[in-house]
GROMACS .gro file of C-alpha atoms in nm:
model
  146
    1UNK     CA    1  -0.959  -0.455  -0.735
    2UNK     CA    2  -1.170  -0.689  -0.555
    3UNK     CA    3  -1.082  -1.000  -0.772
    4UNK     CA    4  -0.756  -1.224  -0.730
    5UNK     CA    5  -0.473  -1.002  -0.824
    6UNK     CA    6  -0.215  -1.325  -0.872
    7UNK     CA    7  -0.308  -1.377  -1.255
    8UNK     CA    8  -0.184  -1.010  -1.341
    9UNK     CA    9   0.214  -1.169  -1.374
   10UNK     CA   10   0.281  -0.877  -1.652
   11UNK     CA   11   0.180  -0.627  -1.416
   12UNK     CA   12   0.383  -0.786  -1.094
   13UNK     CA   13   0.692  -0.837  -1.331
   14UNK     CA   14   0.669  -0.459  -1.459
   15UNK     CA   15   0.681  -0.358  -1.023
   16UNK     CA   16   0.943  -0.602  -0.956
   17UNK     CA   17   1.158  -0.435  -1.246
   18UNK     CA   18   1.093  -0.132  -1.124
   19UNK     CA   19   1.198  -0.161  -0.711
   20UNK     CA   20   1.403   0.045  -0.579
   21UNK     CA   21   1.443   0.251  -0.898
   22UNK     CA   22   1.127   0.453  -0.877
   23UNK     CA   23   0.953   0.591  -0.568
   24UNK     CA   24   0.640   0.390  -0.584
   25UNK     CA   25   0.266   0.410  -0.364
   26UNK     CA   26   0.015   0.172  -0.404
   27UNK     CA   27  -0.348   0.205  -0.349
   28UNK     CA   28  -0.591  -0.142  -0.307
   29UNK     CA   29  -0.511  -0.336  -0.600
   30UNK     CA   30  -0.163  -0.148  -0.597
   31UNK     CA   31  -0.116  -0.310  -0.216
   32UNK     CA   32  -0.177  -0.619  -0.314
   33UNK     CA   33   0.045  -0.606  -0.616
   34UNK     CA   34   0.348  -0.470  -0.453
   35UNK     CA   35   0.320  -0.767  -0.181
   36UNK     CA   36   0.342  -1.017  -0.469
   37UNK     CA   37   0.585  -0.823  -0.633
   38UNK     CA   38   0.803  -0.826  -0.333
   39UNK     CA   39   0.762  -1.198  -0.290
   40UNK     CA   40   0.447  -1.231  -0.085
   41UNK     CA   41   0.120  -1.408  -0.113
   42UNK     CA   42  -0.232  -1.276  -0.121
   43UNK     CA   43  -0.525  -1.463   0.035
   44UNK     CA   44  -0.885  -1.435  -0.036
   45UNK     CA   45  -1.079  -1.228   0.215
   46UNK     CA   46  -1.417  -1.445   0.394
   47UNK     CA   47  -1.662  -1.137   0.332
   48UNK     CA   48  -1.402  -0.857   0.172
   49UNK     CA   49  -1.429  -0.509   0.251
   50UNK     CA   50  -1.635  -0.311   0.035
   51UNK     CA   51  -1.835   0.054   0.147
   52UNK     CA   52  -1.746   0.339   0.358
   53UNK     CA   53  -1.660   0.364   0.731
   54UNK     CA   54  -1.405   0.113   0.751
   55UNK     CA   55  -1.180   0.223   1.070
   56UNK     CA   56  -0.815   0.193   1.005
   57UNK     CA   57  -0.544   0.252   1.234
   58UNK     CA   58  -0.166   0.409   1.107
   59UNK     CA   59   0.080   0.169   1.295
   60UNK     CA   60   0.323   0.481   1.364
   61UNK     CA   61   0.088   0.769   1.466
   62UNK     CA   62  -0.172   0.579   1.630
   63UNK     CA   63  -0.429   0.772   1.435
   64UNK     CA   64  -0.761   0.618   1.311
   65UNK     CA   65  -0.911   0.708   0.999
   66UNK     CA   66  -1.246   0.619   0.841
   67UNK     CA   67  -1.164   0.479   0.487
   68UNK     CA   68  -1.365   0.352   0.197
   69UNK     CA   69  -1.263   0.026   0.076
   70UNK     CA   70  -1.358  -0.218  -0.217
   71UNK     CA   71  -1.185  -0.545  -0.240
   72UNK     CA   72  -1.172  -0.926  -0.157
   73UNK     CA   73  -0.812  -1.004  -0.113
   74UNK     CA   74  -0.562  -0.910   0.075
   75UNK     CA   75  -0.147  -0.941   0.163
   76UNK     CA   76  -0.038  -1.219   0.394
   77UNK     CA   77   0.233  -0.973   0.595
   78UNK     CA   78   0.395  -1.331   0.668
   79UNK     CA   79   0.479  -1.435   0.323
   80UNK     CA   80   0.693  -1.149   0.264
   81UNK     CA   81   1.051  -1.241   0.217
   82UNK     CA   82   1.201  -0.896   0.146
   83UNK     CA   83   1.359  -0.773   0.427
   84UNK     CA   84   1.237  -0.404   0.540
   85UNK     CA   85   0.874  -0.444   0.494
   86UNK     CA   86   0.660  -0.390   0.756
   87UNK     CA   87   0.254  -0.349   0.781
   88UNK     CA   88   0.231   0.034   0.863
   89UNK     CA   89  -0.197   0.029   0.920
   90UNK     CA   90  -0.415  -0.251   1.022
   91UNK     CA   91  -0.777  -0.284   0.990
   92UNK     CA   92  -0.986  -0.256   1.310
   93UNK     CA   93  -1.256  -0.483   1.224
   94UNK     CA   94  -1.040  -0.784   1.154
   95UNK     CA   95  -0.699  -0.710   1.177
   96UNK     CA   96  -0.601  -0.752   0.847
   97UNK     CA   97  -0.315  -0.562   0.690
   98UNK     CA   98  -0.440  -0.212   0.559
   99UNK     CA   99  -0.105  -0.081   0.437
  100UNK     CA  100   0.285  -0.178   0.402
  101UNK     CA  101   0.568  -0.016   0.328
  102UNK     CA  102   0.967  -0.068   0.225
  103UNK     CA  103   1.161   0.261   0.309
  104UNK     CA  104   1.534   0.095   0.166
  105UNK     CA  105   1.308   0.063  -0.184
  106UNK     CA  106   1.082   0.388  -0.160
  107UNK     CA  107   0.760   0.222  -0.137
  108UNK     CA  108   0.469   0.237   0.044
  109UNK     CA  109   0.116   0.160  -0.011
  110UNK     CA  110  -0.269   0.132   0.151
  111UNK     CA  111  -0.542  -0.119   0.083
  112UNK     CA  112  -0.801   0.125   0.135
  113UNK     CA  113  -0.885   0.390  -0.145
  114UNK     CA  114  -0.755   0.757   0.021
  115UNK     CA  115  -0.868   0.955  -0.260
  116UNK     CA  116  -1.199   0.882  -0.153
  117UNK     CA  117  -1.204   1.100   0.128
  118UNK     CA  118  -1.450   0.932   0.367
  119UNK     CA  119  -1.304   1.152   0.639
  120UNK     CA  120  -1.238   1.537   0.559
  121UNK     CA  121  -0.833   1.538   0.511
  122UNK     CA  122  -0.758   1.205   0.722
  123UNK     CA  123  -0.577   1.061   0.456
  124UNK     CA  124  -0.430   1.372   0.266
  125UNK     CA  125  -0.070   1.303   0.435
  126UNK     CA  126   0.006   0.962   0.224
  127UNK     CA  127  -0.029   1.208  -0.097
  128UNK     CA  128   0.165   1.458   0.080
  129UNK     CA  129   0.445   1.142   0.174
  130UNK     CA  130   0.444   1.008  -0.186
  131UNK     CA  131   0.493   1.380  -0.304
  132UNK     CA  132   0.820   1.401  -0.085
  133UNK     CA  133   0.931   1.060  -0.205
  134UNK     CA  134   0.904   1.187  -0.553
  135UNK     CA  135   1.061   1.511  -0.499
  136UNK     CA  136   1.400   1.346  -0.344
  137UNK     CA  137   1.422   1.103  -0.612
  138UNK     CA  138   1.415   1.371  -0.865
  139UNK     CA  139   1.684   1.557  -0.632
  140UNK     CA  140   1.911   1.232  -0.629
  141UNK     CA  141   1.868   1.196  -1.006
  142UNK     CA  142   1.955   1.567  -1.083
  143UNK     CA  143   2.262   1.570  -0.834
  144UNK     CA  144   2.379   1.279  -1.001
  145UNK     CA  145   2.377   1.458  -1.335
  146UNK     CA  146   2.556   1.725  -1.237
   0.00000   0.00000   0.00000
């Protein structure tokens, strides 16, 4: 989403119901929704970042991957008020915040679009991650059951 994410309150009240209930990963517009949905703010970007070959760095790797991106906002990492979120990838170009996550509330989430596959499997692992997420949720829901 490259417009202002802040009028979409149905859509930030349906996350913030939703936290820590559901395993949840966010992609652009999803980023920028969890942030506000976790009590952040979201700024508009001078030039936004739109096209390919976007260089993005994971935080806890160290890896660099080429992404495609498309939007003109972005989280303020300093707003956020709920404890256990960090910025997990940061944009080379400008340093902006290129993904977050909140491990106590399963979430996690990327500004840039991964599906797009700008590199040739560089950002497969955040499907594979959301995958795992998904599959011990529906282990701690079926152990619960009985």
């Amino acid at each position: 989403g490259p417009g202002d994410p802040e009028p979409l309150a149905y859509v930030i009240t349906t996350v913030q119901s939703l936290l820590g209930k559901l395993p949840m990963f966010g992609i652009c517009l999803g980023q920028q929704i969890l942030g506000l949905a976790l009590g952040g703010r979201t700024y508009k970007l001078k030039f936004g970042h739109h096209g390919g070959n976007h260089p993005v760095k994971d935080l806890e790797t160290g890896r660099i991957a080429i992404t495609s991106q498309n939007h003109g906002f972005n989280v303020d990492m300093d707003s956020l008020a709920r404890e256990g979120t960090r910025m997990t990838h940061v944009n080379l170009y400008d340093g902006t915040a290129e993904g977050l996550d909140n491990r106590s509330l399963n979430l996690f989430s990327v500004q840039y679009h991964p599906e797009a596959s700008p590199g040739p499997h560089e950002s497969g692992y955040l499907f594979s991650r959301f995958g795992d997420l998904m599959d011990a949720a529906f282990s701690a829901t079926r152990d619960r059951r009985g």
